[in-house]
Coordinates of C-alpha atoms and ligand atoms in Angstrom, one line a residue:
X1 CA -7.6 143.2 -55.3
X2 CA -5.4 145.8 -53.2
X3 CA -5.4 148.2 -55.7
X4 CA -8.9 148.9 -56.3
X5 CA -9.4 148.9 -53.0
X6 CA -6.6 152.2 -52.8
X7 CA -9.2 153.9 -55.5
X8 CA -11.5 154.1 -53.1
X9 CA -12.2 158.0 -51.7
X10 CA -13.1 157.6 -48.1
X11 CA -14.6 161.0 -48.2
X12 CA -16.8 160.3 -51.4
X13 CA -17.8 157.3 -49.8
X14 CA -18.4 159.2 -46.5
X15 CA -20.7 161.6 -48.4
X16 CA -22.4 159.5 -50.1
X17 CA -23.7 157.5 -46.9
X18 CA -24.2 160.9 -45.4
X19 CA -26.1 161.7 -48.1
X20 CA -28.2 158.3 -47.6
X21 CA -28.7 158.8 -44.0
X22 CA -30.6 162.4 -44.4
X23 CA -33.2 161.1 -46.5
X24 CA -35.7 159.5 -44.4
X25 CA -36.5 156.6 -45.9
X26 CA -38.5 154.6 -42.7
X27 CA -40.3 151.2 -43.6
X28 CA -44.3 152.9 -44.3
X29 CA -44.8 150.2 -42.1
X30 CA -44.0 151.6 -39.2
X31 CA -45.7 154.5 -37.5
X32 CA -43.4 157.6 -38.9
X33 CA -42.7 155.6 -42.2
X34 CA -41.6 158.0 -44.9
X35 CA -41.3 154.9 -47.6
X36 CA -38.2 154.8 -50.0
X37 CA -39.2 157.0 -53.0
X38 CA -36.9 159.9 -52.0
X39 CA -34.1 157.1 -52.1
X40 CA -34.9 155.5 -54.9
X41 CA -34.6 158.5 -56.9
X42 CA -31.1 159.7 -55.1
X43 CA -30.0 156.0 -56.7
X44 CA -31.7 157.1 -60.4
X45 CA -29.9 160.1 -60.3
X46 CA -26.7 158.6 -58.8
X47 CA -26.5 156.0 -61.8
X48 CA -27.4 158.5 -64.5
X49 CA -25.1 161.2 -63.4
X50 CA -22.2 159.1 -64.1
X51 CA -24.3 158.8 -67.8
X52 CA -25.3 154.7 -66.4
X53 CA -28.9 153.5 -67.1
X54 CA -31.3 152.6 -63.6
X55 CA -34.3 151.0 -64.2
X56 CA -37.1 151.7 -61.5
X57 CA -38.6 148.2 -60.9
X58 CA -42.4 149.2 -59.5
X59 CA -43.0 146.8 -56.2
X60 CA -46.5 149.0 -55.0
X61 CA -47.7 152.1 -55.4
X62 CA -45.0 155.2 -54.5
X63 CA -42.6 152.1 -53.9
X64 CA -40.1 151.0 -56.8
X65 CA -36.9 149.2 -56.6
X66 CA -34.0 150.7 -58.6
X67 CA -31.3 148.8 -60.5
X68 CA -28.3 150.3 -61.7
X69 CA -25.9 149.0 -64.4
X70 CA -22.4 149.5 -65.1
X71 CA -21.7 147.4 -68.4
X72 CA -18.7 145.1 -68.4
X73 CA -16.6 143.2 -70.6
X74 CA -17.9 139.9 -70.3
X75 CA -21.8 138.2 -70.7
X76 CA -21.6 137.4 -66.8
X77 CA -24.0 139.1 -64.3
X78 CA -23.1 140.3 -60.9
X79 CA -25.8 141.9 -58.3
X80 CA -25.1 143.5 -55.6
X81 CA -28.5 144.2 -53.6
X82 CA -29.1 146.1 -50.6
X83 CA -32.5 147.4 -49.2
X84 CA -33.7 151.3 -49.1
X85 CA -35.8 151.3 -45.8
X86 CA -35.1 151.6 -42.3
X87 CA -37.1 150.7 -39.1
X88 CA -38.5 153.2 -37.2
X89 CA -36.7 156.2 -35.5
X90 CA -38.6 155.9 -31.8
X91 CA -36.1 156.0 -28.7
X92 CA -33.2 157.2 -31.1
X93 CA -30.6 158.9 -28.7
X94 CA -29.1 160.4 -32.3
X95 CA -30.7 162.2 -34.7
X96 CA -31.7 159.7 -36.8
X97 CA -31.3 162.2 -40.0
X98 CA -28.6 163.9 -39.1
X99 CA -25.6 162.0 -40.2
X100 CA -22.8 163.4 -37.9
X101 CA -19.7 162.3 -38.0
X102 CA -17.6 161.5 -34.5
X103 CA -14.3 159.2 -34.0
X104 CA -14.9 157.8 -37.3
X105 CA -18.2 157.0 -37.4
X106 CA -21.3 158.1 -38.7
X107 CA -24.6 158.2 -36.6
X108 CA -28.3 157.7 -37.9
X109 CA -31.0 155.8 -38.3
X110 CA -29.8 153.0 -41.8
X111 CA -26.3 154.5 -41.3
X112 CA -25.4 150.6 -40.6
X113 CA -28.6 148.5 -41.9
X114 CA -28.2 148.9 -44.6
X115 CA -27.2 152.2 -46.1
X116 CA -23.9 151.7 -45.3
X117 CA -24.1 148.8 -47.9
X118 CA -25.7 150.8 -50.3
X119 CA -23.0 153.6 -50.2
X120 CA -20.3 150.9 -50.2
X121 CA -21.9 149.8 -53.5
X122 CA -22.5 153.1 -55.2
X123 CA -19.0 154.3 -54.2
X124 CA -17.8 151.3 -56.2
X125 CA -19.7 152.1 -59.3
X126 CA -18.9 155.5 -59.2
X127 CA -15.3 155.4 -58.7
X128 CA -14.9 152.3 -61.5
X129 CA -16.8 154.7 -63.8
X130 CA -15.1 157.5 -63.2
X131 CA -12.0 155.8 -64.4
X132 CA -13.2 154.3 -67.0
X133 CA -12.4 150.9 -65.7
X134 CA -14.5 148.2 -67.5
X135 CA -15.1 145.4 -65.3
X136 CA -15.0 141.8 -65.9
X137 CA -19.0 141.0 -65.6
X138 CA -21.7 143.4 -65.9
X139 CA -22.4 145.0 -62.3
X140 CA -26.1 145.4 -61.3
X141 CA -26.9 147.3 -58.3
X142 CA -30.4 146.7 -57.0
X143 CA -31.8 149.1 -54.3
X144 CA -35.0 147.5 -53.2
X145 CA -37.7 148.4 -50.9
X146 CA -39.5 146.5 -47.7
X147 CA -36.8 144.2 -46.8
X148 CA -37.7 145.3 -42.7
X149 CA -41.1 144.4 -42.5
X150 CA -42.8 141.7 -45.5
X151 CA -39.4 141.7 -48.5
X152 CA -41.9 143.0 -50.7
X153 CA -38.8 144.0 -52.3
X154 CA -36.5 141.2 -52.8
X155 CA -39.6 138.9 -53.8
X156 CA -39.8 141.0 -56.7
X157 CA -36.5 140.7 -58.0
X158 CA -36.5 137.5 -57.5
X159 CA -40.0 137.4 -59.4
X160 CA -38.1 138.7 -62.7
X161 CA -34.9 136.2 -61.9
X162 CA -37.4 133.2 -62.1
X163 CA -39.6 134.5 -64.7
X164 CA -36.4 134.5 -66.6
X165 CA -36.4 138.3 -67.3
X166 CA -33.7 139.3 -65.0
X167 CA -30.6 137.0 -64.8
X168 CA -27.6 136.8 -62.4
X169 CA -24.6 134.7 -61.9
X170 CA -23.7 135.4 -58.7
X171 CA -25.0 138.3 -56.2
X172 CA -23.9 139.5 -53.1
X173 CA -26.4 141.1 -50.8
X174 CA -25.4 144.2 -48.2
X175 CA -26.4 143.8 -44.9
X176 CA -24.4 144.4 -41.4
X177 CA -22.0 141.6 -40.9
X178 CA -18.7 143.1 -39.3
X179 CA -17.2 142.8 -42.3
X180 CA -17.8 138.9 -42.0
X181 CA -18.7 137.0 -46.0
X182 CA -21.9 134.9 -44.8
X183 CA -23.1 132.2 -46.9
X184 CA -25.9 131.0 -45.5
X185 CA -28.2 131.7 -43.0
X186 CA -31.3 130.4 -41.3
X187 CA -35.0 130.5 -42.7
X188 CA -38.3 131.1 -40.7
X189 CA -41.2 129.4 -40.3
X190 CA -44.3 131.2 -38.3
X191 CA -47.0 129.4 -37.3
X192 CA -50.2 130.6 -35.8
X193 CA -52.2 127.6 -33.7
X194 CA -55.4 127.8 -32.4
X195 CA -56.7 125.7 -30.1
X196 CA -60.8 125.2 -29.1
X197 CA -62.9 124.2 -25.9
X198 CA -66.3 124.5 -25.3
X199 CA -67.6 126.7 -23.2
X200 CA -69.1 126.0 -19.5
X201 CA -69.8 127.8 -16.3
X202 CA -66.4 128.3 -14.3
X203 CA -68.1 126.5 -11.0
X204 CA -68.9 123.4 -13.6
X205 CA -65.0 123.1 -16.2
X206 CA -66.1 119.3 -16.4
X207 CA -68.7 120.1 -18.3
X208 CA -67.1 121.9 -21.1
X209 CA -63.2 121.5 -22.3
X210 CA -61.1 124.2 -21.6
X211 CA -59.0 125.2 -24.3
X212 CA -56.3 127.1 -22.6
X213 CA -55.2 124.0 -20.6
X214 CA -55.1 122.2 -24.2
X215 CA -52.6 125.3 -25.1
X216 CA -50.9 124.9 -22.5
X217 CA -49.8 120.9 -23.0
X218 CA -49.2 121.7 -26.8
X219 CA -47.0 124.6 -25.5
X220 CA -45.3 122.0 -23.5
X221 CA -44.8 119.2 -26.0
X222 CA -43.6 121.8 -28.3
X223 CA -41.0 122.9 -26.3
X224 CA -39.8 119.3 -25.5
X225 CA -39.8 118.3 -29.0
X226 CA -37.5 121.3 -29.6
X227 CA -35.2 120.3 -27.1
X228 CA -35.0 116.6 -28.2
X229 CA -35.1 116.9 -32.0
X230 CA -34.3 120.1 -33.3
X231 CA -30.4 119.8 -31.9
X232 CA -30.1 116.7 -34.2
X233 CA -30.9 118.8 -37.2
X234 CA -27.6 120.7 -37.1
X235 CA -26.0 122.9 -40.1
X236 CA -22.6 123.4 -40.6
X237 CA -23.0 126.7 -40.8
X238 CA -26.2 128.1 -39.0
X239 CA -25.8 125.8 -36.2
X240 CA -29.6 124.0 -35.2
X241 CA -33.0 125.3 -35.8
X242 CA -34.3 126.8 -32.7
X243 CA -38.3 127.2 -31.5
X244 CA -39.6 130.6 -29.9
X245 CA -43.0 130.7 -28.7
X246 CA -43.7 134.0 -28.8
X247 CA -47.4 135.6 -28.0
X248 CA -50.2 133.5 -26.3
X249 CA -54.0 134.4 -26.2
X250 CA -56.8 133.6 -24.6
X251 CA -60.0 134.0 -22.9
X252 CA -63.4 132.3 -22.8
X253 CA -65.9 133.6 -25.6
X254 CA -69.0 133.1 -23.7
X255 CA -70.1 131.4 -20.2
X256 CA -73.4 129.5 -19.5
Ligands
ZN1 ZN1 -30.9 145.2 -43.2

């Protein structure tokens, strides 16, 4: 739809990313984590300035999600999601609160993933508001909290959307894609494996079983299977599943 695209203020929108940006809102996480309260209440605010309800959905303690709701004509539900936190700030060559604006772009730490989202969503609202334009379905915008480090957030919506309390027809969630529309995208699975020997004196190994050799074969054999099997198990979209072994550990407990 062209036209609501032209009702679009590139400097509202500008602000209110800028806006965004300056409130540290680092995944507690991480070492200089601020958490996303300060965030969560700039979206409150945001929704009940235009005179919109936001609900503060509580996740943990001093963490909430927010959803805002801009009433439609229709029974239909849309969300529009996008997460509050950042990762951390350490080796930033920007200030990561600072927001400036250069060539037509703004620098800081969430000023991409994902606050850009989040402004992109709120600048929506806003401007259909402000015009009194009633849309089609109901428009929920969910802020939510975690998504870089355990999707603490997320889980919880989708808690209420299973539990039948919350309900959506179709959502779109904000997250840096070059302006790409991704339907799908792959999963994880993380495994932890330990493997056990019995100890022995190093001048004897046939006495005991060494357990880092074991690791070692399994490391092996899981790297072949990936190569033989996993490139049979293709998506159309996402392409194969791929294996990364990433941290190995080791060390004998005790020696007789
Ligand atoms: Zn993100």
């Amino acid at each position: 739809m062209a036209g609501y695209r032209d009702w679009i203020d590139k400097e509202r929108l500008t602000e209110i990313l800028r806006d965004l940006v300056r409130i540290p809102s680092v995944n507690p996480g991480f070492p200089d984590g601020h958490g996303e309260a300060e965030v969560a209440r700039y979206v409150k605010s945001f929704f009940e300035e235009l005179g919109l309800k936001a609900e503060m959905q509580p996740v943990e303690a001093g963490r909430d999600n927010v959803i805002g709701t801009l009433p439609g004509a229709g029974d239909a539900h849309l969300l529009l999601e996008a997460h509050m936190d950042t990762v951390q700030t350490a080796g930033m060559s920007v200030d990561p609160f600072g927001a400036a604006v250069k060539d037509g772009r703004l620098y800081g730490r969430g000023a991409c993933d994902t606050k850009a989202s989040l402004a992109a969503m709120l600048a929506a609202v806003e401007t259909l508001a402000r015009r009194g334009a009633v849309p089609a379905a109901n428009v929920h915008v969910a802020a939510v909290v975690d998504e870089e480090i355990m999707y603490r957030g997320v889980a919880k919506l989708a808690e209420h959307i299973e539990g039948g309390r919350l309900r959506y027809d179709a959502a779109i969630v904000g997250e840096p894609t070059n302006l790409n529309v991704i339907v799908a995208h792959k999963g994880v699975v993380r495994c932890h494996i330990d493997v056990h020997g019995v100890a022995a004196h190093s001048s004897t190994p046939e006495s005991g079983v060494n357990a880092i050799e074991h690791m070692a074969e399994l490391v092996l054999y899981l790297k072949r299977m990936a190569q033989t099997e996993l490139p049979a198990m293709l998506h159309p979209l996402t392409g194969a599943p791929t294996l990364c072994i990433s941290m190995i550990q080791g060390a004998s407990l005790r020696t007789r």
